[in-house]
mmCIF file of C-alpha atoms in Angstrom:
data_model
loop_
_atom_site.group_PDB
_atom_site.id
_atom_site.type_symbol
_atom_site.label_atom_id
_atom_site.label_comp_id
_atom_site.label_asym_id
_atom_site.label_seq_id
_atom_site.Cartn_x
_atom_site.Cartn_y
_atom_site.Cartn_z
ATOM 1 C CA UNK A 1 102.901 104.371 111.709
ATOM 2 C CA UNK A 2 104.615 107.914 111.117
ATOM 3 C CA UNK A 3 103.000 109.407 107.545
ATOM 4 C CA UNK A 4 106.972 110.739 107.415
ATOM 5 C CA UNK A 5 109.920 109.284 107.748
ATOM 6 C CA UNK A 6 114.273 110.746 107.224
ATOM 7 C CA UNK A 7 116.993 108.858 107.034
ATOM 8 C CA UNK A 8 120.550 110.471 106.199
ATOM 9 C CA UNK A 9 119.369 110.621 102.862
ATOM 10 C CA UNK A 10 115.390 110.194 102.171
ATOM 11 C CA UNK A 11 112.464 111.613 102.953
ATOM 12 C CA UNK A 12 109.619 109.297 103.067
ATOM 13 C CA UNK A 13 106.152 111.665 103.423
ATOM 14 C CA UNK A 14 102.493 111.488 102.527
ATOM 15 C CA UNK A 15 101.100 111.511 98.926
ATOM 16 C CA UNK A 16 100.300 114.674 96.904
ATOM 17 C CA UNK A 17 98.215 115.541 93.782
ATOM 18 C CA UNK A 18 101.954 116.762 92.342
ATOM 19 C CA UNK A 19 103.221 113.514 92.636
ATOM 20 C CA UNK A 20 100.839 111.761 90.118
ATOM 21 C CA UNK A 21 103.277 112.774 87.142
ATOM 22 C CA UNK A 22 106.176 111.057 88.936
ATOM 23 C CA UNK A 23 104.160 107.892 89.524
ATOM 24 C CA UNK A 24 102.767 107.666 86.061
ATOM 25 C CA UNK A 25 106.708 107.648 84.958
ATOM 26 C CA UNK A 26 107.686 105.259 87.447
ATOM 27 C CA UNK A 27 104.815 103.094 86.308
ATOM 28 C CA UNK A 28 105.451 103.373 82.537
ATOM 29 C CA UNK A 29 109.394 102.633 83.435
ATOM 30 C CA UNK A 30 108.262 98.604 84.702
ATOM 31 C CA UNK A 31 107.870 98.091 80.504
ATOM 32 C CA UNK A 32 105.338 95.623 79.360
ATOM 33 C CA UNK A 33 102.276 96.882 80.737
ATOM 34 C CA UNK A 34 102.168 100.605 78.771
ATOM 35 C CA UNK A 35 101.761 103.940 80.461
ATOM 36 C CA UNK A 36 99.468 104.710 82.878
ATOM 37 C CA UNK A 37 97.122 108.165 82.329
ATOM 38 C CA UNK A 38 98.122 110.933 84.924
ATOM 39 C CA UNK A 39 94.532 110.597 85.920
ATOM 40 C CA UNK A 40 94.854 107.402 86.464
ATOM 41 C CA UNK A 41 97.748 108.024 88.801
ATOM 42 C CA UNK A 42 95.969 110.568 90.382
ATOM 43 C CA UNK A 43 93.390 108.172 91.191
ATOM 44 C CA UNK A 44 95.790 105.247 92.750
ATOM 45 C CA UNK A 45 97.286 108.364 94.823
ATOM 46 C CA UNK A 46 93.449 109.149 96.157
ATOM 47 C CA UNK A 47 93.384 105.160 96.801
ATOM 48 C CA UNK A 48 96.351 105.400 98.908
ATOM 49 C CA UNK A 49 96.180 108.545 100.838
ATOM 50 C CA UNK A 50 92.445 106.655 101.853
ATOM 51 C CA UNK A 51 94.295 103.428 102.611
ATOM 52 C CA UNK A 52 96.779 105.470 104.799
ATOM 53 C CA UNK A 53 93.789 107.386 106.769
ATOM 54 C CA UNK A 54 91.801 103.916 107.199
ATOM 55 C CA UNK A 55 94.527 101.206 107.738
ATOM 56 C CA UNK A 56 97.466 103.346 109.656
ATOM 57 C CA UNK A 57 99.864 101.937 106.755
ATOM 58 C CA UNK A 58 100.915 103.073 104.088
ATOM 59 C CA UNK A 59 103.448 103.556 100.737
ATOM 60 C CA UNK A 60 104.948 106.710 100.809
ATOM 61 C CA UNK A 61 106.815 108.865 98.078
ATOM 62 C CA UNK A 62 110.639 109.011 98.448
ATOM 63 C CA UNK A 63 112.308 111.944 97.721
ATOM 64 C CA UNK A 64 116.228 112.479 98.088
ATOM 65 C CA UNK A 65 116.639 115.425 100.281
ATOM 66 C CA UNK A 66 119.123 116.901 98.379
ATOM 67 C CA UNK A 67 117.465 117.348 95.579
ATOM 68 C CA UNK A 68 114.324 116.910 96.519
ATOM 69 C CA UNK A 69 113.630 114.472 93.861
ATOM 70 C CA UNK A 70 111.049 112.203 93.592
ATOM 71 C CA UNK A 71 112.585 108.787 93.588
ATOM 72 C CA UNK A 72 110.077 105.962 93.896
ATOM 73 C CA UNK A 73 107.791 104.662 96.902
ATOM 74 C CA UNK A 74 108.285 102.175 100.410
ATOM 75 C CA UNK A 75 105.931 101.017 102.605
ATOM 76 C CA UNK A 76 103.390 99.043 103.934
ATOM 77 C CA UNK A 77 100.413 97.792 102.607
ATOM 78 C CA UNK A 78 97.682 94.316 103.666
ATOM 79 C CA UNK A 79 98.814 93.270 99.535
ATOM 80 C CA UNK A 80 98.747 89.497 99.914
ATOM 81 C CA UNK A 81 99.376 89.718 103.735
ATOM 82 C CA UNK A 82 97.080 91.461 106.586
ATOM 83 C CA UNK A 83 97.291 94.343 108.439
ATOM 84 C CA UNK A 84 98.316 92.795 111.529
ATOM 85 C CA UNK A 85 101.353 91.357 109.364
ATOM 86 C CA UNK A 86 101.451 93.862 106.520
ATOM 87 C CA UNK A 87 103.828 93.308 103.326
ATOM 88 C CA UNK A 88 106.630 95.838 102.738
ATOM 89 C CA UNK A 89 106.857 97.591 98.883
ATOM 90 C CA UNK A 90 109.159 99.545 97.199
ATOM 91 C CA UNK A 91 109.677 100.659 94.077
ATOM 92 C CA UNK A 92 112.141 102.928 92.431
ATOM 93 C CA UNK A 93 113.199 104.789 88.975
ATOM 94 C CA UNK A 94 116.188 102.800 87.324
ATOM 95 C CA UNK A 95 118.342 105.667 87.682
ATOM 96 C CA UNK A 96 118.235 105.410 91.769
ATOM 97 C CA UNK A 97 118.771 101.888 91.465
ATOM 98 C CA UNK A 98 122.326 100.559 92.851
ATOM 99 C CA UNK A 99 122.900 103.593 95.535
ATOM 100 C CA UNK A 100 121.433 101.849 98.659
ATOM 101 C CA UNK A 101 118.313 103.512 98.222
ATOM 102 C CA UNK A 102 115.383 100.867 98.400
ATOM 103 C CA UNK A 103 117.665 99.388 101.913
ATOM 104 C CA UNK A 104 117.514 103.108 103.338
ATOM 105 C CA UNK A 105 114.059 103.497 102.911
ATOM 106 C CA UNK A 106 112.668 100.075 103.812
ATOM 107 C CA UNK A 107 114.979 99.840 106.781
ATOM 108 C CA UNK A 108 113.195 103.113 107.968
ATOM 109 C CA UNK A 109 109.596 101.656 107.131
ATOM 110 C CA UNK A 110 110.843 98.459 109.232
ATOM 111 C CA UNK A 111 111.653 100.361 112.105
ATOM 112 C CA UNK A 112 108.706 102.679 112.111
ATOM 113 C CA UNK A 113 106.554 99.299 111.720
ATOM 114 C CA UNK A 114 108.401 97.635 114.452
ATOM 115 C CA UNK A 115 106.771 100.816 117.174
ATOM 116 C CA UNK A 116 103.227 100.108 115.902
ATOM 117 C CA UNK A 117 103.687 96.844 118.162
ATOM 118 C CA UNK A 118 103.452 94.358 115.241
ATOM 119 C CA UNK A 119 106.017 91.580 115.573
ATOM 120 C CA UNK A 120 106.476 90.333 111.727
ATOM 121 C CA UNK A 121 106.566 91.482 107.972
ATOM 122 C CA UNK A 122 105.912 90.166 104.419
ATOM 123 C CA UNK A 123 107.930 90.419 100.954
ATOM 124 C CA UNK A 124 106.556 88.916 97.523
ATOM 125 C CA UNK A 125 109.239 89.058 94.872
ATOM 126 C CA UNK A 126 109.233 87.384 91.372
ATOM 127 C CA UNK A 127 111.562 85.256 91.143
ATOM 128 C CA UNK A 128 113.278 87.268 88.408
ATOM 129 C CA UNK A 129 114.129 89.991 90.674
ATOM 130 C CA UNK A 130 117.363 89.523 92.079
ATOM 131 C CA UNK A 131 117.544 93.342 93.533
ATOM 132 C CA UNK A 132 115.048 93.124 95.637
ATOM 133 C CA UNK A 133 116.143 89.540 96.731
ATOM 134 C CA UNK A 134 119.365 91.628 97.868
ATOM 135 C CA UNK A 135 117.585 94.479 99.342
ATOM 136 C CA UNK A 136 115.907 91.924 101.318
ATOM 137 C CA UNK A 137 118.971 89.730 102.510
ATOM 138 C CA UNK A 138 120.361 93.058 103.574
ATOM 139 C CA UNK A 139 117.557 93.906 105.596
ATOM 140 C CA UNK A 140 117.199 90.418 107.266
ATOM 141 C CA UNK A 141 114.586 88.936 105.859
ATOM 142 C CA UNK A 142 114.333 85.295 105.355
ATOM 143 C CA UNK A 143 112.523 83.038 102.369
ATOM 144 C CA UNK A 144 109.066 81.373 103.867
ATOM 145 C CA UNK A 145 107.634 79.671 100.905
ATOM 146 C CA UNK A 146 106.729 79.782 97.189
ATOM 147 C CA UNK A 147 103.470 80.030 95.650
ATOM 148 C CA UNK A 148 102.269 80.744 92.110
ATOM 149 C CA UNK A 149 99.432 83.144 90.296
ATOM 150 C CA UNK A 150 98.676 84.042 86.781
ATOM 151 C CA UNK A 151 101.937 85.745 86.484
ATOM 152 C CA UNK A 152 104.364 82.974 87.759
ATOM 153 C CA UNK A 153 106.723 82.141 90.586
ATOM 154 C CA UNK A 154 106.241 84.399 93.920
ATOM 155 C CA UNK A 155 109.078 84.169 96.705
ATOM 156 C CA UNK A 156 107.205 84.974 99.919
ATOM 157 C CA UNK A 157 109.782 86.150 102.888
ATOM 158 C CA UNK A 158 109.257 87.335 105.886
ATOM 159 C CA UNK A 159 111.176 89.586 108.710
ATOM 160 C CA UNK A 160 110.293 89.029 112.771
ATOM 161 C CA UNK A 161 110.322 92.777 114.122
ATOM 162 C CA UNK A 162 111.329 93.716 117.482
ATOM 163 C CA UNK A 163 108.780 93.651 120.158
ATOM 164 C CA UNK A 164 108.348 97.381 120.644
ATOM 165 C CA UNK A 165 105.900 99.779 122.948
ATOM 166 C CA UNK A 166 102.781 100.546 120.273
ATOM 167 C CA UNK A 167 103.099 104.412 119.475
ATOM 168 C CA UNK A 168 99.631 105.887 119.610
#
């Protein structure tokens, strides 16, 4: 899968060392679990460039391009799924919630995923999170099953890609 993606408005690219302020303030946004150290951020960034080099998949910083803004992250990742049938993420700052962001940039990941010849993908969503239930419908995927963990409900969905040539 591309390590950068556009769309009309995004840029989806790979990780820097810059961006671990950004994702320590995204983190500390989700409430309830405190802030995260920059280091610490800096350390899940080192985790994920790694991921991307090892596994071909990966989340990826969104930026708007007309600001150049650091907005949040999409992707892929194995998560609770595999790498043949990898789970899509996103996450993004309150204040780019509600402008079609998260469908941009996970429609992009979708189709970038859909040339690397795999034919379906994963979403987990608490049950609690009605955006991303809607980002989801939008994009086409469809509920699979329920299952539980220390935290609660989990939604499991899941997307059938088009058949497409694998890029090299």
């Amino acid at each position: 899968m591309p390590s950068r993606l556009e769309t009309a408005r995004l840029t989806l690219r790979p990780w820097s060392d810059s961006d671990a302020e950004g994702h320590s303030a995204l983190f500390a946004e989700r409430g309830g679990e405190g802030p995260l150290p920059v280091e610490r951020s800096r350390e899940i960034i080192a985790a994920q460039l790694a991921a991307a080099a090892s596994k071909g998949i990966a989340l990826l910083p969104v930026d708007r391009r007309d600001t150049g803004a650091f907005i949040g992250y999409c992707g892929l990742l194995v998560g609770r799924a595999s790498l043949d049938e990898p789970e899509i993420a996103y996450e993004l700052f309150r204040s780019a919630h509600g402008h079609g962001y998260a469908t941009e940039a996970a429609s992009a990941v979708l189709a970038a995923a859909s040339t690397t010849g795999r034919g379906r993908v994963w979403a987990t969503v608490r049950t609690w999170n009605a955006p991303s239930f809607r980002v989801l419908e939008k994009l086409g995927f469809e509920r699979d099953h329920v299952s539980a963990d220390d935290r609660g409900e989990l939604v499991w969905l899941t997307r059938a890609l088009p058949r497409a040539r694998r890029s090299a």
